[in-house]
Structures are given as structure tokens and as C-alpha cells.
Amino acid sequence: MSPIAKRQAGALRGQAGFSLVELMVSLMVGLMVVGALMATYYSMSVSGRQGQAMSQITEDASLALNMLRGQVAQAAYSRPIAAPAGTSFTRAYTGAAIAGCDGDFTDPSVAIGALTCVSNTGSDTLTDSLAVAYEADTSNSVASGGVPLDCLGNALAYTGAAPTGYYLNYSRFYLATSKVSTRKSLYCRGPGSASGQALVENVEDLQVLYGVTNTLAPLVPPAQVDAYVKASAFPYVNPLAAAQMVTMANVISVRLCITVASTDEVLEEATAYRNCQNTSVTPSDRRIYRTFRSTVLLPNRLGPV
């Protein structure tokens, strides 16, 4: 072969394309790289959505429990209006301080001492309702002109006349379907409100247990919790003294449990969670559910009464 022919043959070989096998291998490698990138992106997207959902759940739970704890901890508070006599003193507000139902209140507009329950059978399938009353402190109301506000930000009415008059903060907490979604929300109804208002959305369950002492009347310090019971247990006979009835006046602590769900369905399938009874429950949707608990002491019940 002449030198010219050899150069032409070499040039043709240099211009030859990939073989079919080489193309298939290259295509397979490319698809694997694209697939890996898509899988990574999807995983990061799902992880991000679930992370945002958990942040929302934690924030909602913190808001709900902080509101409930702040109210319950002040139950039974009222300033003394008479000098101590022995181990007791007279309070400005002497009415009921706490009440509850295993279910809804029949009429939440009545006074706390007159509340009744639609259903109060001790069933764990019902969401509980809780009512708290205490004298509001005017020293914490500088921003509102010295008039305390209720759980909805409304000014409280003054009861009685000075110097024995007081502002009564009377809050009723319950769950109801939100007006802006189909989800349940934690509602509060203040003393002057015609209806309740949603405070925190996505609260799916509220369960309340009441820590009672059998030595509160008369108080024998230090008081201690003898049992935690549902609202439906009251009143019941003191197991240590058959002549004494245990009522809500014997409550010195409250155990709160709430179940909070994510706003969006971020899971690939319905996933079981532990509810307030520590029972495994599988929801009907793909939202994340988490349960939160808190125990609150009633310090105004632990001193002389």
C-alpha cells in the first residue's frame, strides 16, 4: 500500500464513531448517574418536608402546653383580704378553681362551679375539657392600662367593689374543629366571650388527669398526690376516711397530655404513633402524630387555705 493510501486509511480509522456496545455502556452509566441524583434530590426533599413538619409539631405543642400550664398553675390564686387567723386567711375570690369533663361541657357559659358535662364516663376516646379560675393580678397589666386580659386578649370585668373586689380570669379549654380547616384545634373561651376561639391548630387530643390529696381539708402539710384520676371520678369516697368525699377541691396537680399532628401529609404511608394512653394507634392519613405530656403543680393549693 502506498504511503498516501496508508495515510487515508489512518484518517478514516480516526474518524470512526463509537460502537453500539460503547454507546449502550455510556448510556447506562449516564442513566445511573441521573437516577442517583434524582434519588438524592427526592430523599432530601422528603427529609426537608418531614423536618419542617416536625418543627411545626414541636412549635404547636409548645404553644399549647405553655398556654395550659400558665393557666393551670395559677388556679385558686386570690390575694388575702384579711389578716391570717391561725393557719388560714380569707381570699377575695373563694369560688371553684378548677373543673373538667371527660368530653365537652354542657354549657360552657355558666360559672365554673355550675359546669356540667355532656359525657363524663371516663372514656379515653373522648377529648377532655378543662376549666380554670383565679384572680387576675393587675400588676402584670401595665400594657393594658392596669386591666388584666383573658386568654383571648379581652379585658376582664371587675367583680364587687374595692377593696375586696377582683378581676376573675375564668378560662375554659376544649378541642373543636377549626373554622379555617378540617383539623382540630385547642380552643379557649374567656369569661366575657360569647364563644371560644382557636389558639393552636392541629391539636388532635387533650387528656387531663387530676392529682388529688386525701389530706387537703384540713390541709396537713406537706400535701402529696395520693392518686391521679379522670374528671369522671369526682366525687368519690376518701379511701382513708369513709366520711370524707374527695372533690376537685382536693386537686393539687394536673397532668396534661396532648397529641399534635402535622398540617400536611408528609409520610409515604400511615404510620403508627403512641397516644396519651401509651397505646399504638395507626391514623387514617399520612400526617405525623406526636404526643406530649406535662405535669403542673397548683402552688396556691399547697399553702394555708
mmCIF file of C-alpha atoms in Angstrom:
data_model
loop_
_atom_site.group_PDB
_atom_site.id
_atom_site.type_symbol
_atom_site.label_atom_id
_atom_site.label_comp_id
_atom_site.label_asym_id
_atom_site.label_seq_id
_atom_site.Cartn_x
_atom_site.Cartn_y
_atom_site.Cartn_z
ATOM 1 C CA MET A 1 0.000 0.000 0.000
ATOM 2 C CA SER A 2 1.304 3.363 -0.932
ATOM 3 C CA PRO A 3 2.092 5.951 1.699
ATOM 4 C CA ILE A 4 -0.833 8.083 0.557
ATOM 5 C CA ALA A 5 -3.259 5.169 0.865
ATOM 6 C CA LYS A 6 -1.959 4.406 4.350
ATOM 7 C CA ARG A 7 -2.482 7.993 5.461
ATOM 8 C CA GLN A 8 -6.055 7.951 4.112
ATOM 9 C CA ALA A 9 -6.836 4.675 5.883
ATOM 10 C CA GLY A 10 -5.463 6.047 9.179
ATOM 11 C CA ALA A 11 -7.586 9.146 8.803
ATOM 12 C CA LEU A 12 -10.703 7.070 8.246
ATOM 13 C CA ARG A 13 -9.962 4.991 11.335
ATOM 14 C CA GLY A 14 -9.522 8.179 13.375
ATOM 15 C CA GLN A 15 -12.925 9.426 12.233
ATOM 16 C CA ALA A 16 -14.731 6.189 13.133
ATOM 17 C CA GLY A 17 -17.633 6.584 15.758
ATOM 18 C CA PHE A 18 -18.400 4.607 18.894
ATOM 19 C CA SER A 19 -19.530 1.061 18.616
ATOM 20 C CA LEU A 20 -23.033 0.019 19.703
ATOM 21 C CA VAL A 21 -21.650 -1.611 22.841
ATOM 22 C CA GLU A 22 -19.795 1.561 23.780
ATOM 23 C CA LEU A 23 -22.935 3.645 23.280
ATOM 24 C CA MET A 24 -25.026 1.281 25.429
ATOM 25 C CA VAL A 25 -22.436 1.307 28.209
ATOM 26 C CA SER A 26 -22.213 5.104 28.123
ATOM 27 C CA LEU A 27 -25.994 5.405 28.164
ATOM 28 C CA MET A 28 -26.285 3.022 31.120
ATOM 29 C CA VAL A 29 -23.661 4.926 33.100
ATOM 30 C CA GLY A 30 -25.433 8.199 32.355
ATOM 31 C CA LEU A 31 -28.794 6.823 33.449
ATOM 32 C CA MET A 32 -27.266 5.525 36.675
ATOM 33 C CA VAL A 33 -25.785 8.943 37.449
ATOM 34 C CA VAL A 34 -29.085 10.723 36.685
ATOM 35 C CA GLY A 35 -31.004 8.158 38.761
ATOM 36 C CA ALA A 36 -28.676 8.620 41.714
ATOM 37 C CA LEU A 37 -29.043 12.394 41.503
ATOM 38 C CA MET A 38 -32.848 12.134 41.325
ATOM 39 C CA ALA A 39 -32.946 9.718 44.266
ATOM 40 C CA THR A 40 -30.754 12.053 46.318
ATOM 41 C CA TYR A 41 -32.925 15.041 45.434
ATOM 42 C CA TYR A 42 -36.131 13.176 46.325
ATOM 43 C CA SER A 43 -34.666 11.942 49.599
ATOM 44 C CA MET A 44 -33.546 15.454 50.526
ATOM 45 C CA SER A 45 -36.951 16.861 49.560
ATOM 46 C CA VAL A 46 -38.834 14.285 51.670
ATOM 47 C CA SER A 47 -36.429 14.756 54.576
ATOM 48 C CA GLY A 48 -36.854 18.513 54.349
ATOM 49 C CA ARG A 49 -40.660 18.299 54.353
ATOM 50 C CA GLN A 50 -40.637 15.933 57.315
ATOM 51 C CA GLY A 51 -38.184 18.165 59.156
ATOM 52 C CA GLN A 52 -40.448 21.167 58.613
ATOM 53 C CA ALA A 53 -43.434 19.105 59.772
ATOM 54 C CA MET A 54 -41.642 18.103 62.988
ATOM 55 C CA SER A 55 -40.698 21.734 63.630
ATOM 56 C CA GLN A 56 -44.344 22.753 63.196
ATOM 57 C CA ILE A 57 -45.494 19.956 65.544
ATOM 58 C CA THR A 58 -42.963 20.946 68.213
ATOM 59 C CA GLU A 59 -43.906 24.609 67.956
ATOM 60 C CA ASP A 60 -47.644 23.889 68.160
ATOM 61 C CA ALA A 61 -47.135 21.573 71.145
ATOM 62 C CA SER A 62 -45.014 24.175 72.945
ATOM 63 C CA LEU A 63 -47.626 26.886 72.390
ATOM 64 C CA ALA A 64 -50.495 24.673 73.564
ATOM 65 C CA LEU A 65 -48.752 23.310 76.654
ATOM 66 C CA ASN A 66 -47.344 26.701 77.654
ATOM 67 C CA MET A 67 -50.834 28.202 77.497
ATOM 68 C CA LEU A 68 -52.352 25.357 79.526
ATOM 69 C CA ARG A 69 -49.522 25.269 82.069
ATOM 70 C CA GLY A 70 -49.640 29.024 82.599
ATOM 71 C CA GLN A 71 -53.360 28.946 83.321
ATOM 72 C CA VAL A 72 -53.446 25.784 85.442
ATOM 73 C CA ALA A 73 -50.518 26.885 87.621
ATOM 74 C CA GLN A 74 -52.491 29.980 88.692
ATOM 75 C CA ALA A 75 -55.675 28.079 89.599
ATOM 76 C CA ALA A 76 -57.087 29.043 93.013
ATOM 77 C CA TYR A 77 -54.937 32.169 93.292
ATOM 78 C CA SER A 78 -56.512 35.103 95.104
ATOM 79 C CA ARG A 79 -54.993 37.723 97.332
ATOM 80 C CA PRO A 80 -55.766 37.689 101.048
ATOM 81 C CA ILE A 81 -58.187 40.358 102.199
ATOM 82 C CA ALA A 82 -57.982 39.586 105.926
ATOM 83 C CA ALA A 83 -55.111 39.067 108.331
ATOM 84 C CA PRO A 84 -54.153 35.423 108.871
ATOM 85 C CA ALA A 85 -56.034 33.738 111.696
ATOM 86 C CA GLY A 86 -54.172 30.667 112.780
ATOM 87 C CA THR A 87 -53.415 28.704 109.604
ATOM 88 C CA SER A 88 -55.995 30.298 107.314
ATOM 89 C CA PHE A 89 -56.900 33.604 105.723
ATOM 90 C CA THR A 90 -59.804 34.985 103.739
ATOM 91 C CA ARG A 91 -59.400 35.265 99.974
ATOM 92 C CA ALA A 92 -61.013 37.810 97.702
ATOM 93 C CA TYR A 93 -62.215 35.037 95.378
ATOM 94 C CA THR A 94 -63.477 31.938 97.155
ATOM 95 C CA GLY A 95 -65.224 30.126 94.295
ATOM 96 C CA ALA A 96 -64.216 26.966 92.454
ATOM 97 C CA ALA A 97 -60.743 26.986 90.932
ATOM 98 C CA ILE A 98 -60.691 24.017 88.570
ATOM 99 C CA ALA A 99 -63.181 21.763 86.806
ATOM 100 C CA GLY A 100 -63.152 19.293 83.971
ATOM 101 C CA CYS A 101 -65.048 16.793 81.858
ATOM 102 C CA ASP A 102 -64.244 13.574 80.029
ATOM 103 C CA GLY A 103 -65.832 15.180 76.990
ATOM 104 C CA ASP A 104 -67.467 18.552 76.390
ATOM 105 C CA PHE A 105 -69.086 20.963 78.840
ATOM 106 C CA THR A 106 -72.870 21.047 78.506
ATOM 107 C CA ASP A 107 -72.962 24.826 78.731
ATOM 108 C CA PRO A 108 -69.530 26.495 78.957
ATOM 109 C CA SER A 109 -71.120 29.901 79.601
ATOM 110 C CA VAL A 110 -72.103 29.119 83.207
ATOM 111 C CA ALA A 111 -69.979 29.748 86.297
ATOM 112 C CA ILE A 112 -67.202 27.286 86.933
ATOM 113 C CA GLY A 113 -68.972 25.835 89.958
ATOM 114 C CA ALA A 114 -72.091 25.105 87.861
ATOM 115 C CA LEU A 115 -70.389 23.359 84.927
ATOM 116 C CA THR A 116 -71.808 20.004 83.863
ATOM 117 C CA CYS A 117 -70.625 17.518 81.268
ATOM 118 C CA VAL A 118 -72.209 16.215 78.091
ATOM 119 C CA SER A 119 -70.465 12.908 78.726
ATOM 120 C CA ASN A 120 -68.330 12.077 81.724
ATOM 121 C CA THR A 121 -67.862 8.318 81.708
ATOM 122 C CA GLY A 122 -64.090 8.109 81.924
ATOM 123 C CA SER A 123 -63.776 7.131 78.274
ATOM 124 C CA ASP A 124 -60.339 7.690 76.756
ATOM 125 C CA THR A 125 -61.879 8.039 73.295
ATOM 126 C CA LEU A 126 -63.292 11.473 74.187
ATOM 127 C CA THR A 127 -61.212 14.626 74.245
ATOM 128 C CA ASP A 128 -61.278 16.261 77.670
ATOM 129 C CA SER A 129 -62.333 19.782 78.612
ATOM 130 C CA LEU A 130 -60.721 21.861 81.337
ATOM 131 C CA ALA A 131 -61.808 24.990 83.204
ATOM 132 C CA VAL A 132 -59.593 27.179 85.387
ATOM 133 C CA ALA A 133 -60.432 30.213 87.521
ATOM 134 C CA TYR A 134 -58.263 32.574 89.537
ATOM 135 C CA GLU A 135 -57.986 36.217 90.490
ATOM 136 C CA ALA A 136 -56.006 38.075 87.831
ATOM 137 C CA ASP A 137 -53.085 40.144 89.058
ATOM 138 C CA THR A 138 -53.278 43.790 87.984
ATOM 139 C CA SER A 139 -49.531 44.289 88.478
ATOM 140 C CA ASN A 140 -48.920 42.376 85.235
ATOM 141 C CA SER A 141 -51.323 44.533 83.224
ATOM 142 C CA VAL A 142 -49.367 47.734 82.662
ATOM 143 C CA ALA A 143 -49.650 47.498 78.879
ATOM 144 C CA SER A 144 -53.451 47.236 79.073
ATOM 145 C CA GLY A 145 -53.955 50.136 81.443
ATOM 146 C CA GLY A 146 -53.989 48.055 84.592
ATOM 147 C CA VAL A 147 -56.922 45.892 83.447
ATOM 148 C CA PRO A 148 -55.996 42.184 83.175
ATOM 149 C CA LEU A 149 -56.768 40.297 79.964
ATOM 150 C CA ASP A 150 -58.237 36.836 79.438
ATOM 151 C CA CYS A 151 -56.846 34.036 77.257
ATOM 152 C CA LEU A 152 -58.219 35.752 74.133
ATOM 153 C CA GLY A 153 -56.828 39.189 74.949
ATOM 154 C CA ASN A 154 -60.144 40.654 76.131
ATOM 155 C CA ALA A 155 -60.342 42.915 79.182
ATOM 156 C CA LEU A 156 -61.729 41.240 82.293
ATOM 157 C CA ALA A 157 -64.724 42.617 84.167
ATOM 158 C CA TYR A 158 -64.347 43.805 87.747
ATOM 159 C CA THR A 159 -66.330 41.839 90.306
ATOM 160 C CA GLY A 160 -67.503 43.502 93.521
ATOM 161 C CA ALA A 161 -66.154 46.763 94.879
ATOM 162 C CA ALA A 162 -62.790 47.857 96.229
ATOM 163 C CA PRO A 163 -61.020 46.887 98.386
ATOM 164 C CA THR A 164 -62.457 43.356 98.243
ATOM 165 C CA GLY A 165 -63.320 43.360 94.542
ATOM 166 C CA TYR A 166 -61.289 41.434 91.962
ATOM 167 C CA TYR A 167 -60.810 40.575 88.295
ATOM 168 C CA LEU A 168 -61.778 36.944 87.724
ATOM 169 C CA ASN A 169 -59.914 35.142 84.956
ATOM 170 C CA TYR A 170 -62.099 32.177 84.035
ATOM 171 C CA SER A 171 -60.831 30.131 81.078
ATOM 172 C CA ARG A 172 -62.397 27.052 79.511
ATOM 173 C CA PHE A 173 -60.188 24.912 77.244
ATOM 174 C CA TYR A 174 -61.509 22.307 74.810
ATOM 175 C CA LEU A 175 -60.936 20.905 71.327
ATOM 176 C CA ALA A 176 -63.099 21.726 68.319
ATOM 177 C CA THR A 177 -62.829 21.718 64.555
ATOM 178 C CA SER A 178 -61.039 24.805 63.302
ATOM 179 C CA LYS A 179 -63.026 27.303 61.249
ATOM 180 C CA VAL A 180 -60.199 27.626 58.722
ATOM 181 C CA SER A 181 -59.527 23.912 58.199
ATOM 182 C CA THR A 182 -60.931 20.466 58.936
ATOM 183 C CA ARG A 183 -58.362 19.925 61.678
ATOM 184 C CA LYS A 184 -58.986 20.033 65.409
ATOM 185 C CA SER A 185 -57.677 22.970 67.386
ATOM 186 C CA LEU A 186 -57.214 23.922 71.020
ATOM 187 C CA TYR A 187 -59.893 26.487 71.861
ATOM 188 C CA CYS A 188 -60.210 28.844 74.798
ATOM 189 C CA ARG A 189 -63.271 30.700 75.978
ATOM 190 C CA GLY A 190 -62.754 33.671 78.260
ATOM 191 C CA PRO A 191 -65.158 34.969 80.918
ATOM 192 C CA GLY A 192 -66.705 37.614 78.693
ATOM 193 C CA SER A 193 -66.621 35.752 75.370
ATOM 194 C CA ALA A 194 -69.805 34.682 73.610
ATOM 195 C CA SER A 195 -67.872 31.798 72.046
ATOM 196 C CA GLY A 196 -64.452 30.234 72.080
ATOM 197 C CA GLN A 197 -61.585 30.983 69.738
ATOM 198 C CA ALA A 198 -58.902 28.695 68.337
ATOM 199 C CA LEU A 199 -55.495 29.222 69.919
ATOM 200 C CA VAL A 200 -53.425 26.405 68.401
ATOM 201 C CA GLU A 201 -54.332 24.269 65.395
ATOM 202 C CA ASN A 202 -53.560 20.577 64.756
ATOM 203 C CA VAL A 203 -54.167 19.522 68.379
ATOM 204 C CA GLU A 204 -55.889 16.163 67.898
ATOM 205 C CA ASP A 205 -56.353 15.054 71.505
ATOM 206 C CA LEU A 206 -56.397 16.510 75.024
ATOM 207 C CA GLN A 207 -56.368 14.236 78.062
ATOM 208 C CA VAL A 208 -56.300 15.501 81.645
ATOM 209 C CA LEU A 209 -55.597 13.640 84.882
ATOM 210 C CA TYR A 210 -56.093 15.279 88.277
ATOM 211 C CA GLY A 211 -53.661 14.665 91.112
ATOM 212 C CA VAL A 212 -55.612 14.561 94.377
ATOM 213 C CA THR A 213 -54.595 14.531 98.004
ATOM 214 C CA ASN A 214 -56.674 12.962 100.746
ATOM 215 C CA THR A 215 -55.392 15.427 103.369
ATOM 216 C CA LEU A 216 -56.320 18.772 101.851
ATOM 217 C CA ALA A 217 -59.303 19.553 104.085
ATOM 218 C CA PRO A 218 -57.956 20.322 106.582
ATOM 219 C CA LEU A 219 -54.543 20.623 104.954
ATOM 220 C CA VAL A 220 -51.795 18.676 106.682
ATOM 221 C CA PRO A 221 -48.532 19.905 105.145
ATOM 222 C CA PRO A 222 -46.742 18.699 103.208
ATOM 223 C CA ALA A 223 -49.579 17.726 100.871
ATOM 224 C CA GLN A 224 -48.816 14.926 98.438
ATOM 225 C CA VAL A 225 -50.592 13.368 95.490
ATOM 226 C CA ASP A 226 -52.380 10.172 96.522
ATOM 227 C CA ALA A 227 -53.830 9.349 93.087
ATOM 228 C CA TYR A 228 -54.266 10.631 89.546
ATOM 229 C CA VAL A 229 -57.844 10.286 88.350
ATOM 230 C CA LYS A 230 -60.086 11.348 85.474
ATOM 231 C CA ALA A 231 -62.704 14.068 85.888
ATOM 232 C CA SER A 232 -65.422 11.399 85.878
ATOM 233 C CA ALA A 233 -64.069 10.005 89.174
ATOM 234 C CA PHE A 234 -65.254 13.013 91.196
ATOM 235 C CA PRO A 235 -66.678 12.987 93.757
ATOM 236 C CA TYR A 236 -65.581 9.780 95.407
ATOM 237 C CA VAL A 237 -65.152 8.487 98.946
ATOM 238 C CA ASN A 238 -61.761 9.016 100.529
ATOM 239 C CA PRO A 239 -60.226 5.530 100.824
ATOM 240 C CA LEU A 240 -58.582 6.622 104.080
ATOM 241 C CA ALA A 241 -61.682 8.200 105.637
ATOM 242 C CA ALA A 242 -65.099 6.933 104.611
ATOM 243 C CA ALA A 243 -66.809 10.072 105.915
ATOM 244 C CA GLN A 244 -64.844 12.365 103.597
ATOM 245 C CA MET A 245 -65.633 12.991 99.935
ATOM 246 C CA VAL A 246 -62.807 13.726 97.528
ATOM 247 C CA THR A 247 -63.738 16.562 95.151
ATOM 248 C CA MET A 248 -61.987 18.947 92.767
ATOM 249 C CA ALA A 249 -61.095 20.981 95.856
ATOM 250 C CA ASN A 250 -58.563 18.224 96.632
ATOM 251 C CA VAL A 251 -56.697 18.658 93.326
ATOM 252 C CA ILE A 252 -53.115 19.828 93.852
ATOM 253 C CA SER A 253 -51.621 18.929 90.460
ATOM 254 C CA VAL A 254 -52.727 18.290 86.889
ATOM 255 C CA ARG A 255 -51.263 16.010 84.253
ATOM 256 C CA LEU A 256 -51.747 17.265 80.714
ATOM 257 C CA CYS A 257 -51.353 15.205 77.570
ATOM 258 C CA ILE A 258 -51.874 16.440 74.032
ATOM 259 C CA THR A 259 -51.471 14.804 70.629
ATOM 260 C CA VAL A 260 -50.352 17.140 67.859
ATOM 261 C CA ALA A 261 -50.326 16.349 64.120
ATOM 262 C CA SER A 262 -48.520 17.860 61.169
ATOM 263 C CA THR A 263 -50.502 20.157 58.914
ATOM 264 C CA ASP A 264 -49.577 18.269 55.742
ATOM 265 C CA GLU A 265 -49.366 14.603 54.842
ATOM 266 C CA VAL A 266 -45.608 14.167 54.554
ATOM 267 C CA LEU A 267 -45.223 10.426 55.134
ATOM 268 C CA GLU A 268 -45.285 7.809 52.398
ATOM 269 C CA GLU A 269 -47.847 5.772 54.328
ATOM 270 C CA ALA A 270 -49.902 5.951 57.514
ATOM 271 C CA THR A 271 -47.524 5.466 60.443
ATOM 272 C CA ALA A 272 -48.494 4.338 63.941
ATOM 273 C CA TYR A 273 -47.800 6.508 66.988
ATOM 274 C CA ARG A 274 -48.284 6.249 70.772
ATOM 275 C CA ASN A 275 -51.302 8.159 72.078
ATOM 276 C CA CYS A 276 -51.932 9.604 75.540
ATOM 277 C CA GLN A 277 -52.833 6.146 76.847
ATOM 278 C CA ASN A 278 -49.491 4.847 75.502
ATOM 279 C CA THR A 279 -51.398 2.702 73.022
ATOM 280 C CA SER A 280 -50.211 2.244 69.455
ATOM 281 C CA VAL A 281 -52.606 3.927 67.025
ATOM 282 C CA THR A 282 -52.475 3.947 63.223
ATOM 283 C CA PRO A 283 -54.117 7.090 61.801
ATOM 284 C CA SER A 284 -56.197 7.204 58.639
ATOM 285 C CA ASP A 285 -53.899 9.719 56.923
ATOM 286 C CA ARG A 286 -50.195 10.200 56.260
ATOM 287 C CA ARG A 287 -49.601 13.024 58.724
ATOM 288 C CA ILE A 288 -47.019 12.801 61.521
ATOM 289 C CA TYR A 289 -48.511 12.461 65.023
ATOM 290 C CA ARG A 290 -46.648 13.033 68.276
ATOM 291 C CA THR A 291 -47.765 13.004 71.910
ATOM 292 C CA PHE A 292 -46.536 15.461 74.564
ATOM 293 C CA ARG A 293 -47.028 15.399 78.347
ATOM 294 C CA SER A 294 -46.574 17.843 81.209
ATOM 295 C CA THR A 295 -47.386 17.838 84.935
ATOM 296 C CA VAL A 296 -48.359 21.122 86.594
ATOM 297 C CA LEU A 297 -48.477 21.799 90.334
ATOM 298 C CA LEU A 298 -51.141 24.055 91.826
ATOM 299 C CA PRO A 299 -48.992 26.057 94.280
ATOM 300 C CA ASN A 300 -51.998 28.020 95.534
ATOM 301 C CA ARG A 301 -53.383 24.749 96.907
ATOM 302 C CA LEU A 302 -50.189 23.827 98.740
ATOM 303 C CA GLY A 303 -50.257 26.607 101.335
ATOM 304 C CA PRO A 304 -52.680 27.526 104.113
ATOM 305 C CA VAL A 305 -56.294 27.733 102.980
#
